[in-house]
PDB file of C-alpha atoms in Angstrom:
ATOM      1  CA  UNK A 231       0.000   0.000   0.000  1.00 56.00           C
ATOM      2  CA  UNK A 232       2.832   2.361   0.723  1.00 61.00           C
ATOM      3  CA  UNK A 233       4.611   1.378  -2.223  1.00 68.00           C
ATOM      4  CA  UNK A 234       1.449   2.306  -4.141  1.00 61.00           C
ATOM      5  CA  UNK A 235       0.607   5.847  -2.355  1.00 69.00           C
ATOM      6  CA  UNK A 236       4.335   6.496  -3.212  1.00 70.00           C
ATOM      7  CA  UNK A 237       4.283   5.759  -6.379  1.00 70.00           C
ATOM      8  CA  UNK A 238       0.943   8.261  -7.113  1.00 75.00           C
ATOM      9  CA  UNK A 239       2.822  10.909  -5.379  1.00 77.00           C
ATOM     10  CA  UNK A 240       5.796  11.135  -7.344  1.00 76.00           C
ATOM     11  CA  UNK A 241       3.306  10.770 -10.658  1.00 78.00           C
ATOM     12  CA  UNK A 242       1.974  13.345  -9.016  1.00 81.00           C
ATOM     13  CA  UNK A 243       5.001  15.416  -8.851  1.00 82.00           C
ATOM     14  CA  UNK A 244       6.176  14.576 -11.921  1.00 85.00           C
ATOM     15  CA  UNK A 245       3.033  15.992 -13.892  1.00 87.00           C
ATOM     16  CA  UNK A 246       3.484  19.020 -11.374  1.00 86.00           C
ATOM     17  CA  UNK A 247       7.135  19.652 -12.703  1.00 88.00           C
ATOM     18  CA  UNK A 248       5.885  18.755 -15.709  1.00 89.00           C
ATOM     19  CA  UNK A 249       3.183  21.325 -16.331  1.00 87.00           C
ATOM     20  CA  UNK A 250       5.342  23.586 -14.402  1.00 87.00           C
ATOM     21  CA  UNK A 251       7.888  23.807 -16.964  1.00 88.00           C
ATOM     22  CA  UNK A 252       5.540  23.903 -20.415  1.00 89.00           C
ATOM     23  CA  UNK A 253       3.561  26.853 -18.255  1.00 85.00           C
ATOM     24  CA  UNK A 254       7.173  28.660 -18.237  1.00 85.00           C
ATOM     25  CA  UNK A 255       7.846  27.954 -21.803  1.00 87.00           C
ATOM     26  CA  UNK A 256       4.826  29.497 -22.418  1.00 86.00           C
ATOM     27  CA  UNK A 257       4.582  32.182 -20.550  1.00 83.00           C
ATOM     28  CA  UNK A 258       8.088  33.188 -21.742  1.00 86.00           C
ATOM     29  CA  UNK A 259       8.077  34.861 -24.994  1.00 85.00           C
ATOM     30  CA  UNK A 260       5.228  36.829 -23.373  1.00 85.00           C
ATOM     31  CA  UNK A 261       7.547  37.958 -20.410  1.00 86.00           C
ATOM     32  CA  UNK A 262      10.423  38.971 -23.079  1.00 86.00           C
ATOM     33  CA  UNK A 263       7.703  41.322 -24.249  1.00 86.00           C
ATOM     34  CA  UNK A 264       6.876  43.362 -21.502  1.00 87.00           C
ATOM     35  CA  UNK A 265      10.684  42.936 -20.476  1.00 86.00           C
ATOM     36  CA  UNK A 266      11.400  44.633 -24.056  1.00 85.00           C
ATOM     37  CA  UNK A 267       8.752  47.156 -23.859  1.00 85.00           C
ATOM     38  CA  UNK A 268      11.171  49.113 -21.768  1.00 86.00           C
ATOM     39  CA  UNK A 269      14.237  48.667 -23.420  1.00 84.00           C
ATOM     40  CA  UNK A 270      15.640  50.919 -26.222  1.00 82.00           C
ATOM     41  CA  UNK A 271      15.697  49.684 -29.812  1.00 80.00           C
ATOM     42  CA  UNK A 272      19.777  48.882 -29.718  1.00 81.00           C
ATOM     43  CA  UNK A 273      19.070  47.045 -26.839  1.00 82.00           C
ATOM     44  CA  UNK A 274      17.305  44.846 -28.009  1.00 79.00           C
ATOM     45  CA  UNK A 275      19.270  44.502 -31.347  1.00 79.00           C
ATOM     46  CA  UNK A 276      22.612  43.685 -29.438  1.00 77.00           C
ATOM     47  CA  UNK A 277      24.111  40.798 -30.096  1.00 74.00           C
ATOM     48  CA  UNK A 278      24.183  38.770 -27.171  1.00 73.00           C
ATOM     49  CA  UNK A 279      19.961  40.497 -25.334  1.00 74.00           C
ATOM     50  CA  UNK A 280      19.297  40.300 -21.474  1.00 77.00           C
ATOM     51  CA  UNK A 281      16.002  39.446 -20.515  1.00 77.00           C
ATOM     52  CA  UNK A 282      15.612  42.480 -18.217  1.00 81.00           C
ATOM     53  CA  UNK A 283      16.056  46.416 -19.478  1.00 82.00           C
ATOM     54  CA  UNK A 284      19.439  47.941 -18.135  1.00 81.00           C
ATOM     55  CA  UNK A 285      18.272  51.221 -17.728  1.00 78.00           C
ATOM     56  CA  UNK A 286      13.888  50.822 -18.135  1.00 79.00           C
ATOM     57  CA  UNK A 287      12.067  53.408 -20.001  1.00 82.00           C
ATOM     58  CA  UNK A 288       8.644  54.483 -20.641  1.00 83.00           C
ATOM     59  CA  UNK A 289       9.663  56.285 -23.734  1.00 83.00           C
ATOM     60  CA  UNK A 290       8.312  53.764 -25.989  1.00 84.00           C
ATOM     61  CA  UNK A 291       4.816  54.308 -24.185  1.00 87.00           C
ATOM     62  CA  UNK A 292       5.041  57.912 -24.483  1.00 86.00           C
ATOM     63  CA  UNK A 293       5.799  57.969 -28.039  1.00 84.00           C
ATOM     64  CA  UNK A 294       3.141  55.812 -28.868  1.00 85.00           C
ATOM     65  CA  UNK A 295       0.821  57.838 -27.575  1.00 85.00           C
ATOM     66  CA  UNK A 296       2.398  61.286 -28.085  1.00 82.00           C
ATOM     67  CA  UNK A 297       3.210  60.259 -32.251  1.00 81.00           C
ATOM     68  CA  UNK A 298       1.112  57.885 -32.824  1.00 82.00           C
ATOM     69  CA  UNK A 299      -2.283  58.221 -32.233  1.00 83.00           C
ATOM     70  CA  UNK A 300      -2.387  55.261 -29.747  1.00 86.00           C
ATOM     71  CA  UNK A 301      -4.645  57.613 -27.483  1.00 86.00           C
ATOM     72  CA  UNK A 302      -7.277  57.825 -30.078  1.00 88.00           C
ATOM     73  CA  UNK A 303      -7.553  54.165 -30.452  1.00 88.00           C
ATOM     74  CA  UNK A 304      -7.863  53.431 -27.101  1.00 88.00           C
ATOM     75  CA  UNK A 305     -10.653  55.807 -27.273  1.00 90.00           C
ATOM     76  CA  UNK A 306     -12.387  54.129 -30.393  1.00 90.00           C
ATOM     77  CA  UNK A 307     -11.702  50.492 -28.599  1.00 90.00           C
ATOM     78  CA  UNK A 308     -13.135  51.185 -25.459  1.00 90.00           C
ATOM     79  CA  UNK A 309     -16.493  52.281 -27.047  1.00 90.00           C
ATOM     80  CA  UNK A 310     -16.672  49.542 -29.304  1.00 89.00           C
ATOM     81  CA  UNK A 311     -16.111  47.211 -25.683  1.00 88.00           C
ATOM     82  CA  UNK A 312     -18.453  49.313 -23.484  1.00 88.00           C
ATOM     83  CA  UNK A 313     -21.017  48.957 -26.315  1.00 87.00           C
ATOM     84  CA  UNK A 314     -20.476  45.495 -27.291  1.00 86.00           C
ATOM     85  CA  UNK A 315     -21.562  45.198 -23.543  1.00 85.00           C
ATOM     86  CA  UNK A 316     -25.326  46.155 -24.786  1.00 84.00           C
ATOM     87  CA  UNK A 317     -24.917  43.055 -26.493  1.00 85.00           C
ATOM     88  CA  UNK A 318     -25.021  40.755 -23.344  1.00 86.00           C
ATOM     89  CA  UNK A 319     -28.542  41.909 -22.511  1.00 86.00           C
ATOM     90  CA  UNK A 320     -29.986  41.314 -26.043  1.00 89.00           C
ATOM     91  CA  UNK A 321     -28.598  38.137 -25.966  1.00 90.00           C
ATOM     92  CA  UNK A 322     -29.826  36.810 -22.592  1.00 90.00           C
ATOM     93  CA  UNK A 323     -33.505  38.302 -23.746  1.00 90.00           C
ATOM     94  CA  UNK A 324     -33.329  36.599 -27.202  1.00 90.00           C
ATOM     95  CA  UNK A 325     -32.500  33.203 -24.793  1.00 90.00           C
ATOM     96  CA  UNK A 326     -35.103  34.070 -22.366  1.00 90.00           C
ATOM     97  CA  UNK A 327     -37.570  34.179 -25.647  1.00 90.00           C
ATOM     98  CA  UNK A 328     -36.569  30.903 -26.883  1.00 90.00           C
ATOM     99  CA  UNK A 329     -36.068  29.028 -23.438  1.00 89.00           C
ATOM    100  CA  UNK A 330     -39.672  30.053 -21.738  1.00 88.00           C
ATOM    101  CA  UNK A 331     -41.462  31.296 -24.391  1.00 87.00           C
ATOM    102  CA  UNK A 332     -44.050  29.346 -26.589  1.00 86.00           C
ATOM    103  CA  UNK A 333     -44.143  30.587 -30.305  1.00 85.00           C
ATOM    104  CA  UNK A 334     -44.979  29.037 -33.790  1.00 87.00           C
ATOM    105  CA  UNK A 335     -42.143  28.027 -35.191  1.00 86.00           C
ATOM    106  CA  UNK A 336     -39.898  28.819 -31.997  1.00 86.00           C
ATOM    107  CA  UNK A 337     -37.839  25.414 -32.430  1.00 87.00           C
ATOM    108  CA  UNK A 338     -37.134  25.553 -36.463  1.00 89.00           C
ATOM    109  CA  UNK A 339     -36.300  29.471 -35.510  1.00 90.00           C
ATOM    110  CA  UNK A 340     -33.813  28.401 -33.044  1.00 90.00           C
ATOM    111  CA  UNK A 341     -32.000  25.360 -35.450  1.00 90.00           C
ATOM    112  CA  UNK A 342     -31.638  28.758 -37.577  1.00 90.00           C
ATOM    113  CA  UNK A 343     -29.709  30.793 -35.027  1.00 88.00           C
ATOM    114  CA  UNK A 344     -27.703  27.676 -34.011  1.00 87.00           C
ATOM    115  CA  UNK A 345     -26.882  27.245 -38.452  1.00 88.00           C
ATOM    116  CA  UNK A 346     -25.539  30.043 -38.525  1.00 86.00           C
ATOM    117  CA  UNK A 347     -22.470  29.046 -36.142  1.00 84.00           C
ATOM    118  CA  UNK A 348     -21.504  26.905 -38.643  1.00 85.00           C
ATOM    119  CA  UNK A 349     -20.903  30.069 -40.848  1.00 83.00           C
ATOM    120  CA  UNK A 350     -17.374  31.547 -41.122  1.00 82.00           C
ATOM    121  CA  UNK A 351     -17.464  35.240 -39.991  1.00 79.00           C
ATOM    122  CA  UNK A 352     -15.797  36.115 -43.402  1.00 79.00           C
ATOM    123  CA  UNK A 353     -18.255  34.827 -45.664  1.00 84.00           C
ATOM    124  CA  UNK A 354     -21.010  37.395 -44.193  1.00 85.00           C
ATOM    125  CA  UNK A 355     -18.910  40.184 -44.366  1.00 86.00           C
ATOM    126  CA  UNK A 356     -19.620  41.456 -47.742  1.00 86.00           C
ATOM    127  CA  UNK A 357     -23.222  41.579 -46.889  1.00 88.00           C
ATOM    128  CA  UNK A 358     -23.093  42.573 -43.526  1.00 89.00           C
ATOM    129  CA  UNK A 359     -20.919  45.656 -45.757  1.00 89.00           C
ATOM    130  CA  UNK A 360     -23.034  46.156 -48.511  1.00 90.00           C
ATOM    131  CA  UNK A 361     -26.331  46.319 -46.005  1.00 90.00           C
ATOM    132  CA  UNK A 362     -24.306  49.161 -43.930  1.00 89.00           C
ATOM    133  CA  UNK A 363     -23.094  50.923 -46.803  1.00 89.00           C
ATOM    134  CA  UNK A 364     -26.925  50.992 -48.121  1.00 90.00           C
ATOM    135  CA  UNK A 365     -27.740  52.970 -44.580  1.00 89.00           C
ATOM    136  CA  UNK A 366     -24.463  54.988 -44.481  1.00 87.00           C
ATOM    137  CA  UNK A 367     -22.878  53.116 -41.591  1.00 86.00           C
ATOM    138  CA  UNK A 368     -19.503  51.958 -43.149  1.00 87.00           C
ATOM    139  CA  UNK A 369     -16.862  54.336 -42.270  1.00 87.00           C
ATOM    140  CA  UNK A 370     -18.679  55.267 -38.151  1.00 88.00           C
ATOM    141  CA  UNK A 371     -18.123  53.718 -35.253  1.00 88.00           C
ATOM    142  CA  UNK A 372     -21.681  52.711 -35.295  1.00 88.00           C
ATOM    143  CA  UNK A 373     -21.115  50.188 -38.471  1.00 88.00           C
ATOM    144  CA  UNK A 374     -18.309  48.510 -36.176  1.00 88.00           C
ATOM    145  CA  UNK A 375     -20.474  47.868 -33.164  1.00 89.00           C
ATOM    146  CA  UNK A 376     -23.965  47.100 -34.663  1.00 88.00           C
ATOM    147  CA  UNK A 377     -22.928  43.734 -36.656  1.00 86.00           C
ATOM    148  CA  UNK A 378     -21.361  42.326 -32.915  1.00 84.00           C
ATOM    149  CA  UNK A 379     -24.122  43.288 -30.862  1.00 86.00           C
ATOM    150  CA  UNK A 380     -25.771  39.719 -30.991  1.00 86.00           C
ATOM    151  CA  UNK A 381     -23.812  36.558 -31.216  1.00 84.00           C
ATOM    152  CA  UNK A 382     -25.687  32.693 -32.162  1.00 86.00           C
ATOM    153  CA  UNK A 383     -23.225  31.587 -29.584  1.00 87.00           C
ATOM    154  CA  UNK A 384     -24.396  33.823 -27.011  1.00 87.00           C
ATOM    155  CA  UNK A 385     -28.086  32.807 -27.814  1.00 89.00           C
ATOM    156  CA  UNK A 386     -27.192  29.250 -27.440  1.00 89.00           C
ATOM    157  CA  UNK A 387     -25.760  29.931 -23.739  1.00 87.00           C
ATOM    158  CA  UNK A 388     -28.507  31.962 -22.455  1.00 90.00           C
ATOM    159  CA  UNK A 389     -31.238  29.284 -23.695  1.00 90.00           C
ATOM    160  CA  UNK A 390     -29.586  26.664 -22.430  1.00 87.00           C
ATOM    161  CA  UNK A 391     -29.146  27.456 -19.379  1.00 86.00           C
ATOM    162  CA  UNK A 392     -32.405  29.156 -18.897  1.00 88.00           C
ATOM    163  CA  UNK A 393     -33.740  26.123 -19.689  1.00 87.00           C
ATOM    164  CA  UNK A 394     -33.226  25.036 -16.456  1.00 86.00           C
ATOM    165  CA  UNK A 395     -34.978  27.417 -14.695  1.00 85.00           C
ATOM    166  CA  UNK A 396     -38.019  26.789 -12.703  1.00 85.00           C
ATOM    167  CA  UNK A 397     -40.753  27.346 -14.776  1.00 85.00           C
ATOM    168  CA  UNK A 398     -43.411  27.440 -11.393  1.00 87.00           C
ATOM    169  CA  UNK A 399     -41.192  30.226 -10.011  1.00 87.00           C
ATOM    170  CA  UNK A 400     -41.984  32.565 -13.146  1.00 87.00           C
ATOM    171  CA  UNK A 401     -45.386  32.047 -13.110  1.00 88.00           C
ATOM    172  CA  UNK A 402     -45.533  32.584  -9.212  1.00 88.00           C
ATOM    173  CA  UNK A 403     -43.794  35.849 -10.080  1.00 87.00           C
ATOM    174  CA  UNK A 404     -46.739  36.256 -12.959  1.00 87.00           C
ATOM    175  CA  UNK A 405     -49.605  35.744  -9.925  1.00 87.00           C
ATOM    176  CA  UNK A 406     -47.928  38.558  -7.661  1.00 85.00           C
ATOM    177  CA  UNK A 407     -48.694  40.654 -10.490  1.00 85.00           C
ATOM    178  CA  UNK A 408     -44.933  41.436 -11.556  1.00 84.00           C
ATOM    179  CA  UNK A 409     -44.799  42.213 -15.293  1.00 88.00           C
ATOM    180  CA  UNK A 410     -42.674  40.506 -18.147  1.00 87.00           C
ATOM    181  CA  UNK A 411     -39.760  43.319 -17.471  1.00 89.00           C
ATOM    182  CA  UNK A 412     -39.847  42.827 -14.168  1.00 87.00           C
ATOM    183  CA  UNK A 413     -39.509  38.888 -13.877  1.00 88.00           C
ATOM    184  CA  UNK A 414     -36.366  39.188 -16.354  1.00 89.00           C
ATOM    185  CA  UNK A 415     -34.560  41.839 -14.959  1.00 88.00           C
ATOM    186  CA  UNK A 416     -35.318  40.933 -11.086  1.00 87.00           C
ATOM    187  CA  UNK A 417     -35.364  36.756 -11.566  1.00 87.00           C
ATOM    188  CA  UNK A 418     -33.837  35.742 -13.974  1.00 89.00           C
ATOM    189  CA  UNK A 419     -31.177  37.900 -14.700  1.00 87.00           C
ATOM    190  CA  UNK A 420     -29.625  37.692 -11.133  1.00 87.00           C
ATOM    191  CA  UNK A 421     -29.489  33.813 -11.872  1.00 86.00           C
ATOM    192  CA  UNK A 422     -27.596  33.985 -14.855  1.00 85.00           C
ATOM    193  CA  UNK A 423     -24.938  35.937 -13.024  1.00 81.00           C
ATOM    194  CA  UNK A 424     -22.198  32.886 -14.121  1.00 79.00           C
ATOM    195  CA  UNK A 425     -23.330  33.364 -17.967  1.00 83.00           C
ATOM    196  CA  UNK A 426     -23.461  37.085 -17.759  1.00 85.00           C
ATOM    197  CA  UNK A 427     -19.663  37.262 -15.932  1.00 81.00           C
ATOM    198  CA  UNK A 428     -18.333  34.504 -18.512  1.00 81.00           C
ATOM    199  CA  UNK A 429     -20.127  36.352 -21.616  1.00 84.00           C
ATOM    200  CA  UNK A 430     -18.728  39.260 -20.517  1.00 84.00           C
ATOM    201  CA  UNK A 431     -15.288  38.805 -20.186  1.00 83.00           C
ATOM    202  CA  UNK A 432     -15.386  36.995 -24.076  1.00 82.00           C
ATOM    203  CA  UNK A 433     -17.356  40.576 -25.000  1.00 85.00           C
ATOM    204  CA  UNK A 434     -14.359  41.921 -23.519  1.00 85.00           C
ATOM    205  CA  UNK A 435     -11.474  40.097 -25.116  1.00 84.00           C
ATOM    206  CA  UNK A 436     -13.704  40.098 -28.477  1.00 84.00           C
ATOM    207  CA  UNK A 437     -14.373  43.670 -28.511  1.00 85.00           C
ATOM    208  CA  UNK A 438     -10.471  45.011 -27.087  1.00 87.00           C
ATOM    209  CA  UNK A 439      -8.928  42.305 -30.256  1.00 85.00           C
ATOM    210  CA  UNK A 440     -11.410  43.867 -32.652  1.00 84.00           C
ATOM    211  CA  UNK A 441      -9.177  44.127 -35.864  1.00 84.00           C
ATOM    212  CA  UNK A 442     -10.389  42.329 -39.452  1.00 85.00           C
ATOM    213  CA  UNK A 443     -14.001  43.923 -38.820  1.00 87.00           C
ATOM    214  CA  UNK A 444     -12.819  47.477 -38.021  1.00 88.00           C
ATOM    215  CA  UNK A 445     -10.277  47.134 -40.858  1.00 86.00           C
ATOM    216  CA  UNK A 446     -12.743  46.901 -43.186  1.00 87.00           C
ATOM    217  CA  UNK A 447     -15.321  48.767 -42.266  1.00 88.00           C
ATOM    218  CA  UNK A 448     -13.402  52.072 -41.324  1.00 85.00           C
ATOM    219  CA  UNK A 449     -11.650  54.177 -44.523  1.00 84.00           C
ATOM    220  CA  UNK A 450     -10.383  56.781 -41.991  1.00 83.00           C
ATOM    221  CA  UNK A 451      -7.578  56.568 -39.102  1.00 83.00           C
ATOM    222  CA  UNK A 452      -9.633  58.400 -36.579  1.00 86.00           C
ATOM    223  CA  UNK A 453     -12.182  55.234 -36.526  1.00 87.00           C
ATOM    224  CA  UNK A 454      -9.569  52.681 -36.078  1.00 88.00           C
ATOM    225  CA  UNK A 455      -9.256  50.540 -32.656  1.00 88.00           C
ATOM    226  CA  UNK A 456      -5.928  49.647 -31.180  1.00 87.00           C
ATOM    227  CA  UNK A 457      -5.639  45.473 -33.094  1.00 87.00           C
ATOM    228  CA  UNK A 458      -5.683  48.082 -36.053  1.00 87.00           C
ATOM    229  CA  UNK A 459      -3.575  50.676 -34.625  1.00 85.00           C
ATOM    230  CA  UNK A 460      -1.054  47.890 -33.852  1.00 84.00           C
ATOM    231  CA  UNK A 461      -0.766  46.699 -37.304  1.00 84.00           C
ATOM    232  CA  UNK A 462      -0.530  50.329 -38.539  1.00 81.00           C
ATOM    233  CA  UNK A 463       2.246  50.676 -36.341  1.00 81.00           C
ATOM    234  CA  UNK A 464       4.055  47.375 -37.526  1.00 77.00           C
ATOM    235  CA  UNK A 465       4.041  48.316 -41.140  1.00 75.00           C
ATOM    236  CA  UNK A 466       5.288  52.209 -40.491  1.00 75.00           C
ATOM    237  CA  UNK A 467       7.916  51.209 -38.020  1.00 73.00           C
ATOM    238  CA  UNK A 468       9.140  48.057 -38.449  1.00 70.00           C
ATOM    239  CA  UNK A 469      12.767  48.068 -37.262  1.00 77.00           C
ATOM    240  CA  UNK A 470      11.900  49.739 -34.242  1.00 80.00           C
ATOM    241  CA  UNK A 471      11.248  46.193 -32.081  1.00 81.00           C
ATOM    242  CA  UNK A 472      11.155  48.434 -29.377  1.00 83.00           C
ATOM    243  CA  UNK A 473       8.187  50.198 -30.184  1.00 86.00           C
ATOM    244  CA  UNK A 474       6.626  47.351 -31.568  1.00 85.00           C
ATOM    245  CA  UNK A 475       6.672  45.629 -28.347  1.00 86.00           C
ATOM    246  CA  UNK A 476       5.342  48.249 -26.156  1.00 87.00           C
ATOM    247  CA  UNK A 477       2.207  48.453 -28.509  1.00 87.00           C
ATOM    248  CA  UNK A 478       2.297  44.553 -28.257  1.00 87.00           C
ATOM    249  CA  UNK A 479       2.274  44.452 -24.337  1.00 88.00           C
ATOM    250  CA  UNK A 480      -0.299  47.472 -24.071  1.00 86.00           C
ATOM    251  CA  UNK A 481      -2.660  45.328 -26.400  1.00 87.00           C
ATOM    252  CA  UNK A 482      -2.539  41.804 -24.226  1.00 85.00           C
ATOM    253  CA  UNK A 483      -1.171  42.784 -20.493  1.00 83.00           C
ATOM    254  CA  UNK A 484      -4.718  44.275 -19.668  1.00 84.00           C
ATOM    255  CA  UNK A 485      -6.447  40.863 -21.042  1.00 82.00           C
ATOM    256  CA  UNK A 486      -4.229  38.933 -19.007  1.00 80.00           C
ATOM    257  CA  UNK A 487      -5.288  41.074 -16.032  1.00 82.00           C
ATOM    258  CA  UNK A 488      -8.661  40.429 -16.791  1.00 79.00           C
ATOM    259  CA  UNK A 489      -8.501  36.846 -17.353  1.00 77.00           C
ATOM    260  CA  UNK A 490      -6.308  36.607 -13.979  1.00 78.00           C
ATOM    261  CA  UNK A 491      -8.929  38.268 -11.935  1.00 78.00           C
ATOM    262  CA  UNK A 492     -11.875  36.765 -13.465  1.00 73.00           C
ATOM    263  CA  UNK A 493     -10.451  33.230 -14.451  1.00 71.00           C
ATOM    264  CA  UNK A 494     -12.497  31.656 -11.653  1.00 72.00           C
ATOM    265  CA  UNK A 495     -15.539  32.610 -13.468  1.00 67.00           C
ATOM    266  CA  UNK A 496     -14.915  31.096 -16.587  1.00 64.00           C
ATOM    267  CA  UNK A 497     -14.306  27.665 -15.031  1.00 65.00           C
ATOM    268  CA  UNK A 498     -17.639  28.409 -13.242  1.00 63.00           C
ATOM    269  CA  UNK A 499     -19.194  29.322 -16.230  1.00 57.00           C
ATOM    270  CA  UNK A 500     -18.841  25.793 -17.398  1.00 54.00           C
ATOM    271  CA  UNK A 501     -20.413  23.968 -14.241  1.00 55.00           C
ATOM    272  CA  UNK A 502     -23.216  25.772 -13.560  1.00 51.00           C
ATOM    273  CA  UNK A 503     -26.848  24.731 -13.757  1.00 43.00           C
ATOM    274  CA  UNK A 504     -29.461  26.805 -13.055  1.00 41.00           C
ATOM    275  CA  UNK A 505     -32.762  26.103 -10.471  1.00 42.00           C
ATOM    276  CA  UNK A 506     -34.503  23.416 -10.631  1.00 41.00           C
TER     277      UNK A 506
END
């Protein structure tokens, strides 16, 4: 029996060392990017490169917002995020329609939602263009944030796991007298708190990594988002590594922040069921 419990724990402590060192491999390349982010450009382009700056700098910061418009497309990409957020709510009331609501054709209606997540995201973008253009939308920050507002995928979540909701609790809520507005916003909404968090944190990386959509749609610099700005940057400066990296690490160290605080969430996200 010993001989068995010791043999689990050095498994054990072999997958431990194990993951340990792929998570550090990983993690690596995105260390040497922040580490670089503070370096100067010959730094980085000397022969034999140190991990950590010898003198660190926020120069590369400052000239990225200072020269290069980086302030602007923080601007743009923050209210394309905040206003993907409006998204969450039409997508938990489109699930609340088609998880406790009785319709014709509510089941062939939702087999259509779920087709179209077997759609690549570039084949509907000339329509989704040519139906913007025919409104005068391309070109706004409006034609970027309308076509992400509501997500099949999204849909799918919300049904499901509204689906598991007691149905006797809403229509004890319906005998108090509370109205349709007030059961969804005051029920069932606080019980889909798991969905909402996890929803929201992949409106959040979706919306702050905007870049093919925004690309497209927007002919001028001042309606470009930071994914954009980024590649703007690559193809106007791309000897200076320095700079490069500094746009690099302000584009992913505030999703890793994100992820880090909210990680338990996600996991949740993926266990939850609702009441029975």
């Amino acid at each position: 029996m010993n001989s068995y419990k010791n043999k689990q724990m050095g498994f054990k402590l072999l997958i431990s060392i194990l993951l340990g060192v792929l998570g550090i491999v990983t993690f690596f390349p995105f260390l040497w990017m922040i580490f670089s982010s503070f370096k100067t450009n010959a730094e980085i382009n000397q022969i034999v490169p140190s991990l950590f700056p010898k003198a660190a700098s926020l120069d590369n910061f400052k000239e990225l917002f200072v020269r290069m418009n980086f302030g602007l497309y923080l601007k743009n990409t923050l209210i394309v995020t905040i206003c993907s957020f409006a998204g969450l709510f039409l997508n938990a009331m489109a699930g609340y329609g088609f998880a406790k609501y009785e319709f014709k054709g509510k089941n062939k209606l939702f087999l259509l939602v779920l087709a179209t997540m077997m759609i690549p995201g570039q084949v509907t973008m000339i329509p989704v263009y040519l139906l913007l253009n025919s409104v005068g939308l391309t070109n706004s920050l409006t034609g970027i944030i309308l076509p992400g507002l509501v997500g099949a995928f999204g849909v799918f979540l919300f049904r499901q796991f509204m689906s598991t909701i007691s149905d006797e609790m809403i229509e004890a809520a319906r005998l108090d007298g509370a109205n349709e507005w007030y059961i969804f916003f005051k029920i069932i909404l606080p019980l889909t708190k798991p969905i909402l968090a996890v929803q929201g944190i992949l409106t959040f990386i979706g919306g702050w990594n905007s870049f093919l959509w925004p690309l497209i749609i927007a002919n001028d610099e001042k309606y470009y988002t930071l994914s954009v700005g980024l590649q703007l940057l690559q193809g106007q400066h791309g000897g200076n590594y320095a700079l490069q990296m500094a746009g690099a690490t302000f584009m992913v160290v505030p999703i890793l922040i994100v992820f880090l605080i909210f990680q338990k969430y996600i996991l949740e996200g993926f266990n939850v069921s609702g009441m029975k």
